[in-house]
Amino acid sequence: MHNRLFTPGPTEVRPEILKELSTPQIHHRAPEFSALYAEIQPKLQRLLYTENPVFLFTSSSTGAMEAAVTNLVAKRCLNLVNGAFSKRWHEITAGNGVPCDAFEVEWNIAIKPEMVDEQLKTGKYDAVTLVLNETSTGMMNPVAEIAEVVKRYPDVFLLVDAVSGMAGVKIETDAWGIDFVLAGVQKAFALPAGLAVAAVSERALERAKTVPPRSYYFNLTNMYKYHQKNQTPSTPAIPHLFALNAQLDDFLAEGLEERFARHERMARIVQDWAKEHFDIYPEEGYWSKTLTCVKNTRGISVKELIDRLVNDYHVRISNGYGAIKEKTFRIAHMGDTQPDEILGLLAAIEEVLGL
Ligand SMILES: *Cc1c(COP(=O)(O)O)cnc(C)c1O
């Protein structure tokens, strides 16, 4: 029996969307592919509040994170770190031989605009990486406010990992001035894993032309060349694109504002529940709208809870990440999940724990 996913990626995919993956295949150099690509493009631009091109990566999110730092850093990159994924972005940057420094704060503390200002004042950097929603800690960093600070430094590009936020919360790419914003589709998009998207600013594309290429597969200049023909440089995950196209139609049918409001509503339900029975891991004011990282104040066995939920209820939540594995557990409330499903999950947890 299928175990319904309440994990912060991969997330549950609706059967109607799974069916789209089995659409008869088309050739990626045929006009019908370009038509599909051209159909998807404006829908992604609406979702991201941007007029920038939105590229499609046949990879998980990590590939798009790698594309950002290998193409868009000419001088030195500042990696803002307050969780596992922001830390990984620093490792990706360093691992590709891109000059960089990590600025790290405690994992339960949000990155604040003043911290970023302090770092950028040094004049050392021409790019900064920031994770919108730290999936490891259930923390939402104040991207809009940080973007205001970054704007004061005209040579500094803002690169945002919005993996577990995009399609669940509003991201005003152009208004905030984000140069690169990426997400894999297995989180709030509620699609199967294996595809990532990223909106890239015009000035980012200009800089990419001047940075010596560090990657062949993740080459933004080349991707843009093909983008103008409504194509991708290599064979893309065509089945995914059928599913993405259908899913974007469903987002727009639900209404973007309504979709974001549903995520807020589910977040409130889980946060209220967590405050009543446990506590919430990150500092207040920065709680994620798409997942909640519950602090295990009762000292329960997280592993046992997860096993019981799977065996007895066929639902799966996630344990804590890395160092906070048994100290926390994570409930995702993102994608196509509905409030009534969240209430059912919480009732199951209460029954298992005898709350
Ligand atoms: C899941 C996740 C990633 C890594 O995604 P992959 O698709 O596994 O490469 C990166 N950043 C954040 C914030 C994530 O939630």
mmCIF file of C-alpha atoms and ligand atoms in Angstrom:
data_model
loop_
_atom_site.group_PDB
_atom_site.id
_atom_site.type_symbol
_atom_site.label_atom_id
_atom_site.label_comp_id
_atom_site.label_asym_id
_atom_site.label_seq_id
_atom_site.Cartn_x
_atom_site.Cartn_y
_atom_site.Cartn_z
ATOM 1 C CA MET A 1 0.000 0.000 0.000
ATOM 2 C CA HIS A 2 1.188 3.503 -0.829
ATOM 3 C CA ASN A 3 2.462 5.554 2.099
ATOM 4 C CA ARG A 4 1.118 9.069 1.603
ATOM 5 C CA LEU A 5 3.944 11.598 1.776
ATOM 6 C CA PHE A 6 3.949 14.469 4.246
ATOM 7 C CA THR A 7 7.721 14.769 3.826
ATOM 8 C CA PRO A 8 9.398 18.031 2.742
ATOM 9 C CA GLY A 9 10.439 16.538 -0.557
ATOM 10 C CA PRO A 10 9.613 14.457 -2.384
ATOM 11 C CA THR A 11 5.997 15.387 -1.786
ATOM 12 C CA GLU A 12 2.791 13.593 -2.723
ATOM 13 C CA VAL A 13 1.931 13.713 -6.443
ATOM 14 C CA ARG A 14 -1.714 13.501 -7.512
ATOM 15 C CA PRO A 15 -2.671 10.547 -9.777
ATOM 16 C CA GLU A 16 -3.906 12.930 -12.524
ATOM 17 C CA ILE A 17 -0.447 14.465 -12.671
ATOM 18 C CA LEU A 18 1.308 11.083 -12.609
ATOM 19 C CA LYS A 19 -0.759 10.144 -15.650
ATOM 20 C CA GLU A 20 0.692 13.082 -17.604
ATOM 21 C CA LEU A 21 4.115 11.420 -17.405
ATOM 22 C CA SER A 22 2.887 8.691 -19.721
ATOM 23 C CA THR A 23 1.911 11.077 -22.530
ATOM 24 C CA PRO A 24 3.261 9.642 -25.840
ATOM 25 C CA GLN A 25 6.771 10.990 -26.329
ATOM 26 C CA ILE A 26 7.642 13.785 -28.713
ATOM 27 C CA HIS A 27 11.042 14.631 -30.189
ATOM 28 C CA HIS A 28 12.908 17.469 -28.510
ATOM 29 C CA ARG A 29 13.908 19.032 -31.845
ATOM 30 C CA ALA A 30 10.419 18.781 -33.318
ATOM 31 C CA PRO A 31 8.052 21.765 -33.473
ATOM 32 C CA GLU A 32 5.665 20.118 -31.026
ATOM 33 C CA PHE A 33 8.377 20.233 -28.372
ATOM 34 C CA SER A 34 9.023 23.932 -28.960
ATOM 35 C CA ALA A 35 5.280 24.488 -28.700
ATOM 36 C CA LEU A 36 5.239 22.718 -25.311
ATOM 37 C CA TYR A 37 8.274 24.705 -24.102
ATOM 38 C CA ALA A 38 6.695 27.973 -25.265
ATOM 39 C CA GLU A 39 3.461 27.081 -23.484
ATOM 40 C CA ILE A 40 5.207 26.385 -20.178
ATOM 41 C CA GLN A 41 7.339 29.539 -20.213
ATOM 42 C CA PRO A 42 4.738 32.275 -19.524
ATOM 43 C CA LYS A 43 3.092 30.124 -16.852
ATOM 44 C CA LEU A 44 6.395 29.817 -14.984
ATOM 45 C CA GLN A 45 6.938 33.561 -15.400
ATOM 46 C CA ARG A 46 3.545 34.229 -13.825
ATOM 47 C CA LEU A 47 4.306 31.911 -10.923
ATOM 48 C CA LEU A 48 7.605 33.711 -10.325
ATOM 49 C CA TYR A 49 6.371 37.262 -10.969
ATOM 50 C CA THR A 50 9.084 37.785 -13.544
ATOM 51 C CA GLU A 51 9.726 38.697 -17.137
ATOM 52 C CA ASN A 52 13.066 36.906 -17.023
ATOM 53 C CA PRO A 53 13.515 33.646 -18.901
ATOM 54 C CA VAL A 54 12.924 30.565 -16.762
ATOM 55 C CA PHE A 55 15.319 27.751 -17.644
ATOM 56 C CA LEU A 56 14.587 24.054 -17.269
ATOM 57 C CA PHE A 57 17.286 21.830 -15.792
ATOM 58 C CA THR A 58 17.210 18.076 -16.203
ATOM 59 C CA SER A 59 18.656 17.501 -12.753
ATOM 60 C CA SER A 60 17.587 17.824 -9.169
ATOM 61 C CA SER A 61 17.851 21.226 -7.471
ATOM 62 C CA THR A 62 21.519 20.691 -6.721
ATOM 63 C CA GLY A 63 22.323 21.001 -10.444
ATOM 64 C CA ALA A 64 20.688 24.427 -10.629
ATOM 65 C CA MET A 65 22.509 25.484 -7.428
ATOM 66 C CA GLU A 66 25.741 24.479 -9.127
ATOM 67 C CA ALA A 67 24.770 26.394 -12.304
ATOM 68 C CA ALA A 68 24.240 29.581 -10.298
ATOM 69 C CA VAL A 69 27.649 29.688 -8.659
ATOM 70 C CA THR A 70 29.674 28.346 -11.592
ATOM 71 C CA ASN A 71 28.180 30.874 -14.054
ATOM 72 C CA LEU A 72 27.513 34.004 -12.036
ATOM 73 C CA VAL A 73 30.481 34.592 -9.739
ATOM 74 C CA ALA A 74 33.288 36.589 -11.357
ATOM 75 C CA LYS A 75 34.997 37.749 -8.161
ATOM 76 C CA ARG A 76 33.977 36.096 -4.886
ATOM 77 C CA CYS A 77 30.775 34.603 -3.511
ATOM 78 C CA LEU A 78 29.287 35.064 -0.055
ATOM 79 C CA ASN A 79 27.377 31.957 1.076
ATOM 80 C CA LEU A 80 24.851 32.717 3.826
ATOM 81 C CA VAL A 81 24.548 29.596 5.969
ATOM 82 C CA ASN A 82 21.967 28.692 8.625
ATOM 83 C CA GLY A 83 21.069 25.106 7.833
ATOM 84 C CA ALA A 84 22.007 21.993 5.879
ATOM 85 C CA PHE A 85 21.048 23.211 2.409
ATOM 86 C CA SER A 86 22.683 26.624 2.673
ATOM 87 C CA LYS A 87 25.742 24.798 3.943
ATOM 88 C CA ARG A 88 25.581 22.500 0.945
ATOM 89 C CA TRP A 89 25.505 25.538 -1.369
ATOM 90 C CA HIS A 90 28.752 26.678 0.210
ATOM 91 C CA GLU A 91 30.227 23.221 -0.377
ATOM 92 C CA ILE A 92 29.046 23.289 -3.994
ATOM 93 C CA THR A 93 30.643 26.718 -4.494
ATOM 94 C CA ALA A 94 33.945 25.714 -2.911
ATOM 95 C CA GLY A 95 33.843 22.285 -4.553
ATOM 96 C CA ASN A 96 33.709 23.896 -7.993
ATOM 97 C CA GLY A 97 36.754 26.002 -7.222
ATOM 98 C CA VAL A 98 34.735 29.227 -7.069
ATOM 99 C CA PRO A 99 36.252 31.725 -4.589
ATOM 100 C CA CYS A 100 33.863 32.001 -1.628
ATOM 101 C CA ASP A 101 33.338 32.498 2.088
ATOM 102 C CA ALA A 102 30.616 31.132 4.335
ATOM 103 C CA PHE A 103 28.902 33.421 6.805
ATOM 104 C CA GLU A 104 27.281 31.035 9.277
ATOM 105 C CA VAL A 105 24.831 31.584 12.113
ATOM 106 C CA GLU A 106 23.158 29.078 14.448
ATOM 107 C CA TRP A 107 20.658 26.836 12.649
ATOM 108 C CA ASN A 108 17.677 28.145 14.645
ATOM 109 C CA ILE A 109 18.480 31.782 13.803
ATOM 110 C CA ALA A 110 17.303 33.552 10.634
ATOM 111 C CA ILE A 111 19.665 35.487 8.387
ATOM 112 C CA LYS A 112 18.916 39.181 9.015
ATOM 113 C CA PRO A 113 19.403 42.062 6.567
ATOM 114 C CA GLU A 114 21.954 43.781 8.872
ATOM 115 C CA MET A 115 24.145 40.665 8.881
ATOM 116 C CA VAL A 116 24.221 40.690 5.094
ATOM 117 C CA ASP A 117 24.958 44.421 4.973
ATOM 118 C CA GLU A 118 27.890 43.930 7.345
ATOM 119 C CA GLN A 119 29.373 41.275 5.060
ATOM 120 C CA LEU A 120 28.789 43.094 1.768
ATOM 121 C CA LYS A 121 30.359 46.289 3.141
ATOM 122 C CA THR A 122 33.736 44.604 2.884
ATOM 123 C CA GLY A 123 33.488 44.983 -0.904
ATOM 124 C CA LYS A 124 34.883 41.483 -1.369
ATOM 125 C CA TYR A 125 31.838 39.972 -3.035
ATOM 126 C CA ASP A 126 29.980 40.113 -6.331
ATOM 127 C CA ALA A 127 27.407 37.412 -5.523
ATOM 128 C CA VAL A 128 25.538 36.143 -2.488
ATOM 129 C CA THR A 129 23.701 32.858 -2.034
ATOM 130 C CA LEU A 130 20.643 32.652 0.183
ATOM 131 C CA VAL A 131 18.189 29.855 0.936
ATOM 132 C CA LEU A 132 14.596 31.098 1.099
ATOM 133 C CA ASN A 133 13.263 28.171 3.083
ATOM 134 C CA GLU A 134 15.708 26.021 5.040
ATOM 135 C CA THR A 135 14.083 22.636 4.694
ATOM 136 C CA SER A 136 16.394 21.209 7.355
ATOM 137 C CA THR A 137 15.123 23.562 10.065
ATOM 138 C CA GLY A 138 11.711 24.858 8.911
ATOM 139 C CA MET A 139 13.077 28.385 8.761
ATOM 140 C CA MET A 140 12.024 31.024 6.266
ATOM 141 C CA ASN A 141 14.666 33.701 5.802
ATOM 142 C CA PRO A 142 13.388 37.247 5.080
ATOM 143 C CA VAL A 143 14.373 37.265 1.407
ATOM 144 C CA ALA A 144 12.530 40.490 0.459
ATOM 145 C CA GLU A 145 14.305 42.473 3.192
ATOM 146 C CA ILE A 146 17.671 40.945 2.442
ATOM 147 C CA ALA A 147 17.133 41.736 -1.241
ATOM 148 C CA GLU A 148 16.653 45.414 -0.291
ATOM 149 C CA VAL A 149 20.120 45.399 1.255
ATOM 150 C CA VAL A 150 21.723 43.597 -1.677
ATOM 151 C CA LYS A 151 20.221 46.215 -4.047
ATOM 152 C CA ARG A 152 22.430 48.853 -2.391
ATOM 153 C CA TYR A 153 25.446 47.043 -3.840
ATOM 154 C CA PRO A 154 24.933 47.255 -7.586
ATOM 155 C CA ASP A 155 27.682 44.752 -8.456
ATOM 156 C CA VAL A 156 26.393 42.071 -6.103
ATOM 157 C CA PHE A 157 24.025 39.471 -7.559
ATOM 158 C CA LEU A 158 21.430 37.778 -5.380
ATOM 159 C CA LEU A 159 21.146 34.009 -5.938
ATOM 160 C CA VAL A 160 18.241 32.329 -4.166
ATOM 161 C CA ASP A 161 17.562 28.655 -3.480
ATOM 162 C CA ALA A 162 13.768 28.619 -3.238
ATOM 163 C CA VAL A 163 13.514 24.831 -3.488
ATOM 164 C CA SER A 164 10.926 24.112 -0.808
ATOM 165 C CA GLY A 165 9.201 27.499 -1.075
ATOM 166 C CA MET A 166 8.548 28.089 -4.760
ATOM 167 C CA ALA A 167 4.912 27.377 -5.711
ATOM 168 C CA GLY A 168 3.976 27.502 -2.023
ATOM 169 C CA VAL A 169 4.788 31.114 -1.188
ATOM 170 C CA LYS A 170 4.886 34.278 -3.274
ATOM 171 C CA ILE A 171 8.291 35.124 -4.702
ATOM 172 C CA GLU A 172 8.371 38.508 -6.434
ATOM 173 C CA THR A 173 11.471 37.866 -8.482
ATOM 174 C CA ASP A 174 11.591 41.132 -10.456
ATOM 175 C CA ALA A 175 10.284 43.486 -7.775
ATOM 176 C CA TRP A 176 12.771 42.137 -5.250
ATOM 177 C CA GLY A 177 15.599 42.114 -7.805
ATOM 178 C CA ILE A 178 16.589 38.445 -7.612
ATOM 179 C CA ASP A 179 19.164 37.493 -10.258
ATOM 180 C CA PHE A 180 18.773 33.735 -10.023
ATOM 181 C CA VAL A 181 15.992 31.874 -8.236
ATOM 182 C CA LEU A 182 15.786 28.112 -8.468
ATOM 183 C CA ALA A 183 13.726 25.158 -7.309
ATOM 184 C CA GLY A 184 13.466 21.455 -7.916
ATOM 185 C CA VAL A 185 9.916 20.356 -8.683
ATOM 186 C CA GLN A 186 9.621 17.539 -6.108
ATOM 187 C CA LYS A 187 8.697 19.897 -3.275
ATOM 188 C CA ALA A 188 5.958 22.564 -3.371
ATOM 189 C CA PHE A 189 5.390 21.978 -7.106
ATOM 190 C CA ALA A 190 4.211 18.464 -6.152
ATOM 191 C CA LEU A 191 5.809 16.787 -9.169
ATOM 192 C CA PRO A 192 8.111 13.760 -9.300
ATOM 193 C CA ALA A 193 11.826 14.450 -8.711
ATOM 194 C CA GLY A 194 14.233 15.012 -11.588
ATOM 195 C CA LEU A 195 13.612 18.510 -12.913
ATOM 196 C CA ALA A 196 14.565 21.981 -11.685
ATOM 197 C CA VAL A 197 13.625 25.456 -12.870
ATOM 198 C CA ALA A 198 15.402 28.795 -12.468
ATOM 199 C CA ALA A 199 14.594 32.377 -13.478
ATOM 200 C CA VAL A 200 17.712 34.227 -14.595
ATOM 201 C CA SER A 201 17.996 38.024 -14.812
ATOM 202 C CA GLU A 202 19.232 39.856 -17.875
ATOM 203 C CA ARG A 203 22.327 41.164 -16.117
ATOM 204 C CA ALA A 204 23.060 37.646 -14.882
ATOM 205 C CA LEU A 205 23.007 36.415 -18.487
ATOM 206 C CA GLU A 206 25.370 39.253 -19.402
ATOM 207 C CA ARG A 207 27.801 38.312 -16.646
ATOM 208 C CA ALA A 208 27.602 34.619 -17.513
ATOM 209 C CA LYS A 209 29.048 35.491 -20.942
ATOM 210 C CA THR A 210 32.154 36.984 -19.310
ATOM 211 C CA VAL A 211 32.798 34.294 -16.671
ATOM 212 C CA PRO A 212 35.116 31.588 -18.045
ATOM 213 C CA PRO A 213 32.954 28.467 -18.411
ATOM 214 C CA ARG A 214 33.352 26.129 -15.467
ATOM 215 C CA SER A 215 30.702 23.652 -16.557
ATOM 216 C CA TYR A 216 29.571 22.212 -19.878
ATOM 217 C CA TYR A 217 26.191 20.791 -18.819
ATOM 218 C CA PHE A 218 25.211 23.773 -16.666
ATOM 219 C CA ASN A 219 26.175 26.557 -19.029
ATOM 220 C CA LEU A 220 23.692 29.431 -18.825
ATOM 221 C CA THR A 221 24.928 31.123 -22.007
ATOM 222 C CA ASN A 222 24.321 27.948 -23.958
ATOM 223 C CA MET A 223 20.975 27.354 -22.250
ATOM 224 C CA TYR A 224 19.891 30.859 -23.227
ATOM 225 C CA LYS A 225 20.888 30.265 -26.851
ATOM 226 C CA TYR A 226 18.550 27.270 -27.009
ATOM 227 C CA HIS A 227 15.908 28.972 -24.894
ATOM 228 C CA GLN A 228 15.452 31.546 -27.643
ATOM 229 C CA LYS A 229 14.422 28.638 -29.920
ATOM 230 C CA ASN A 230 12.179 27.184 -27.209
ATOM 231 C CA GLN A 231 14.561 24.297 -26.778
ATOM 232 C CA THR A 232 17.135 22.935 -24.352
ATOM 233 C CA PRO A 233 20.792 22.197 -25.260
ATOM 234 C CA SER A 234 20.485 18.468 -24.479
ATOM 235 C CA THR A 235 17.548 16.069 -24.298
ATOM 236 C CA PRO A 236 15.311 17.232 -21.463
ATOM 237 C CA ALA A 237 13.073 15.169 -19.181
ATOM 238 C CA ILE A 238 10.184 15.334 -21.647
ATOM 239 C CA PRO A 239 7.707 13.338 -19.501
ATOM 240 C CA HIS A 240 8.261 15.832 -16.702
ATOM 241 C CA LEU A 241 7.442 18.739 -18.963
ATOM 242 C CA PHE A 242 3.992 17.337 -19.753
ATOM 243 C CA ALA A 243 3.399 16.982 -16.030
ATOM 244 C CA LEU A 244 4.777 20.458 -15.280
ATOM 245 C CA ASN A 245 2.554 22.015 -17.934
ATOM 246 C CA ALA A 246 -0.554 20.358 -16.494
ATOM 247 C CA GLN A 247 0.425 21.221 -12.939
ATOM 248 C CA LEU A 248 0.954 24.889 -13.830
ATOM 249 C CA ASP A 249 -2.528 24.952 -15.357
ATOM 250 C CA ASP A 250 -3.879 23.616 -12.085
ATOM 251 C CA PHE A 251 -1.970 26.281 -10.087
ATOM 252 C CA LEU A 252 -3.508 29.006 -12.221
ATOM 253 C CA ALA A 253 -6.966 27.403 -11.996
ATOM 254 C CA GLU A 254 -6.700 27.345 -8.198
ATOM 255 C CA GLY A 255 -5.369 30.925 -8.321
ATOM 256 C CA LEU A 256 -1.836 31.790 -7.198
ATOM 257 C CA GLU A 257 -3.030 33.955 -4.296
ATOM 258 C CA GLU A 258 -5.397 31.172 -3.225
ATOM 259 C CA ARG A 259 -2.607 28.627 -3.436
ATOM 260 C CA PHE A 260 -0.353 30.742 -1.217
ATOM 261 C CA ALA A 261 -3.246 31.364 1.194
ATOM 262 C CA ARG A 262 -3.864 27.600 1.452
ATOM 263 C CA HIS A 263 -0.219 27.119 2.417
ATOM 264 C CA GLU A 264 -0.551 29.823 5.102
ATOM 265 C CA ARG A 265 -3.662 28.140 6.444
ATOM 266 C CA MET A 266 -1.986 24.721 6.656
ATOM 267 C CA ALA A 267 1.099 26.258 8.269
ATOM 268 C CA ARG A 268 -1.053 27.878 10.941
ATOM 269 C CA ILE A 269 -2.802 24.595 11.709
ATOM 270 C CA VAL A 270 0.489 22.734 12.186
ATOM 271 C CA GLN A 271 2.172 25.578 14.079
ATOM 272 C CA ASP A 272 -0.751 25.860 16.531
ATOM 273 C CA TRP A 273 -0.679 22.110 17.034
ATOM 274 C CA ALA A 274 3.104 22.059 17.523
ATOM 275 C CA LYS A 275 2.942 24.907 20.064
ATOM 276 C CA GLU A 276 0.233 23.059 21.989
ATOM 277 C CA HIS A 277 1.991 19.684 22.181
ATOM 278 C CA PHE A 278 5.690 20.405 21.542
ATOM 279 C CA ASP A 279 7.558 23.511 20.402
ATOM 280 C CA ILE A 280 8.890 24.857 17.098
ATOM 281 C CA TYR A 281 12.601 24.686 16.311
ATOM 282 C CA PRO A 282 13.480 28.011 14.621
ATOM 283 C CA GLU A 283 13.116 31.411 16.250
ATOM 284 C CA GLU A 284 9.624 32.878 16.155
ATOM 285 C CA GLY A 285 8.749 35.223 13.311
ATOM 286 C CA TYR A 286 10.568 33.114 10.717
ATOM 287 C CA TRP A 287 8.536 29.915 10.724
ATOM 288 C CA SER A 288 8.218 28.294 7.345
ATOM 289 C CA LYS A 289 4.907 28.365 5.479
ATOM 290 C CA THR A 290 5.593 25.031 3.778
ATOM 291 C CA LEU A 291 6.947 22.794 6.534
ATOM 292 C CA THR A 292 7.172 22.798 10.302
ATOM 293 C CA CYS A 293 10.210 21.564 12.178
ATOM 294 C CA VAL A 294 8.792 20.419 15.513
ATOM 295 C CA LYS A 295 11.121 20.532 18.502
ATOM 296 C CA ASN A 296 10.960 17.211 20.338
ATOM 297 C CA THR A 297 10.358 18.670 23.816
ATOM 298 C CA ARG A 298 8.638 15.462 25.022
ATOM 299 C CA GLY A 299 11.645 13.295 24.251
ATOM 300 C CA ILE A 300 9.641 10.855 22.134
ATOM 301 C CA SER A 301 11.379 8.378 19.834
ATOM 302 C CA VAL A 302 11.067 10.071 16.469
ATOM 303 C CA LYS A 303 12.016 6.872 14.674
ATOM 304 C CA GLU A 304 9.260 4.930 16.432
ATOM 305 C CA LEU A 305 6.693 7.612 15.641
ATOM 306 C CA ILE A 306 7.608 7.530 11.953
ATOM 307 C CA ASP A 307 7.509 3.716 11.845
ATOM 308 C CA ARG A 308 4.092 3.590 13.519
ATOM 309 C CA LEU A 309 2.681 6.225 11.164
ATOM 310 C CA VAL A 310 3.897 4.254 8.166
ATOM 311 C CA ASN A 311 2.796 0.827 9.396
ATOM 312 C CA ASP A 312 -0.547 1.721 10.936
ATOM 313 C CA TYR A 313 -1.694 4.754 8.928
ATOM 314 C CA HIS A 314 0.303 4.626 5.665
ATOM 315 C CA VAL A 315 1.488 8.205 6.028
ATOM 316 C CA ARG A 316 5.110 9.334 6.188
ATOM 317 C CA ILE A 317 6.639 12.376 7.883
ATOM 318 C CA SER A 318 10.384 13.143 8.199
ATOM 319 C CA ASN A 319 12.833 12.949 11.031
ATOM 320 C CA GLY A 320 15.140 15.826 11.858
ATOM 321 C CA TYR A 321 18.054 16.573 9.561
ATOM 322 C CA GLY A 322 21.632 15.686 10.445
ATOM 323 C CA ALA A 323 22.634 16.912 13.875
ATOM 324 C CA ILE A 324 19.010 17.500 14.959
ATOM 325 C CA LYS A 325 17.715 14.111 13.808
ATOM 326 C CA GLU A 326 16.094 12.894 17.047
ATOM 327 C CA LYS A 327 15.717 16.382 18.503
ATOM 328 C CA THR A 328 13.159 17.384 15.888
ATOM 329 C CA PHE A 329 10.760 15.975 13.332
ATOM 330 C CA ARG A 330 9.370 17.628 10.228
ATOM 331 C CA ILE A 331 5.885 17.818 8.818
ATOM 332 C CA ALA A 332 5.494 19.148 5.288
ATOM 333 C CA HIS A 333 2.387 21.158 4.455
ATOM 334 C CA MET A 334 3.144 21.980 0.877
ATOM 335 C CA GLY A 335 2.232 21.182 -2.692
ATOM 336 C CA ASP A 336 -1.241 19.881 -3.360
ATOM 337 C CA THR A 337 -1.883 18.847 0.237
ATOM 338 C CA GLN A 338 -5.185 20.105 1.611
ATOM 339 C CA PRO A 339 -5.974 21.324 5.140
ATOM 340 C CA ASP A 340 -8.248 18.335 5.845
ATOM 341 C CA GLU A 341 -5.386 15.952 5.082
ATOM 342 C CA ILE A 342 -3.180 17.856 7.531
ATOM 343 C CA LEU A 343 -5.865 17.569 10.215
ATOM 344 C CA GLY A 344 -6.054 13.812 9.562
ATOM 345 C CA LEU A 345 -2.291 13.466 9.871
ATOM 346 C CA LEU A 346 -2.209 15.374 13.164
ATOM 347 C CA ALA A 347 -5.005 13.188 14.533
ATOM 348 C CA ALA A 348 -2.966 10.100 13.623
ATOM 349 C CA ILE A 349 0.118 11.489 15.400
ATOM 350 C CA GLU A 350 -1.989 12.241 18.482
ATOM 351 C CA GLU A 351 -3.328 8.691 18.473
ATOM 352 C CA VAL A 352 0.150 7.169 18.170
ATOM 353 C CA LEU A 353 1.542 9.342 20.961
ATOM 354 C CA GLY A 354 -1.584 9.138 23.142
ATOM 355 C CA LEU A 355 -1.884 12.942 23.297
HETATM 356 C C1 LIG B 1 15.637 19.560 -1.188
HETATM 357 C C2 LIG B 1 16.455 20.785 -1.164
HETATM 358 C C3 LIG B 1 17.649 20.909 -1.885
HETATM 359 C C4 LIG B 1 18.287 19.775 -2.635
HETATM 360 O O1 LIG B 1 17.464 19.343 -3.598
HETATM 361 P P1 LIG B 1 17.778 18.132 -4.601
HETATM 362 O O2 LIG B 1 16.584 18.268 -5.466
HETATM 363 O O3 LIG B 1 17.814 16.898 -3.781
HETATM 364 O O4 LIG B 1 19.052 18.407 -5.303
HETATM 365 C C5 LIG B 1 18.311 22.109 -1.854
HETATM 366 N N1 LIG B 1 17.841 23.152 -1.150
HETATM 367 C C6 LIG B 1 16.705 23.080 -0.441
HETATM 368 C C7 LIG B 1 16.236 24.263 0.327
HETATM 369 C C8 LIG B 1 15.974 21.895 -0.432
HETATM 370 O O5 LIG B 1 14.833 21.828 0.269
#
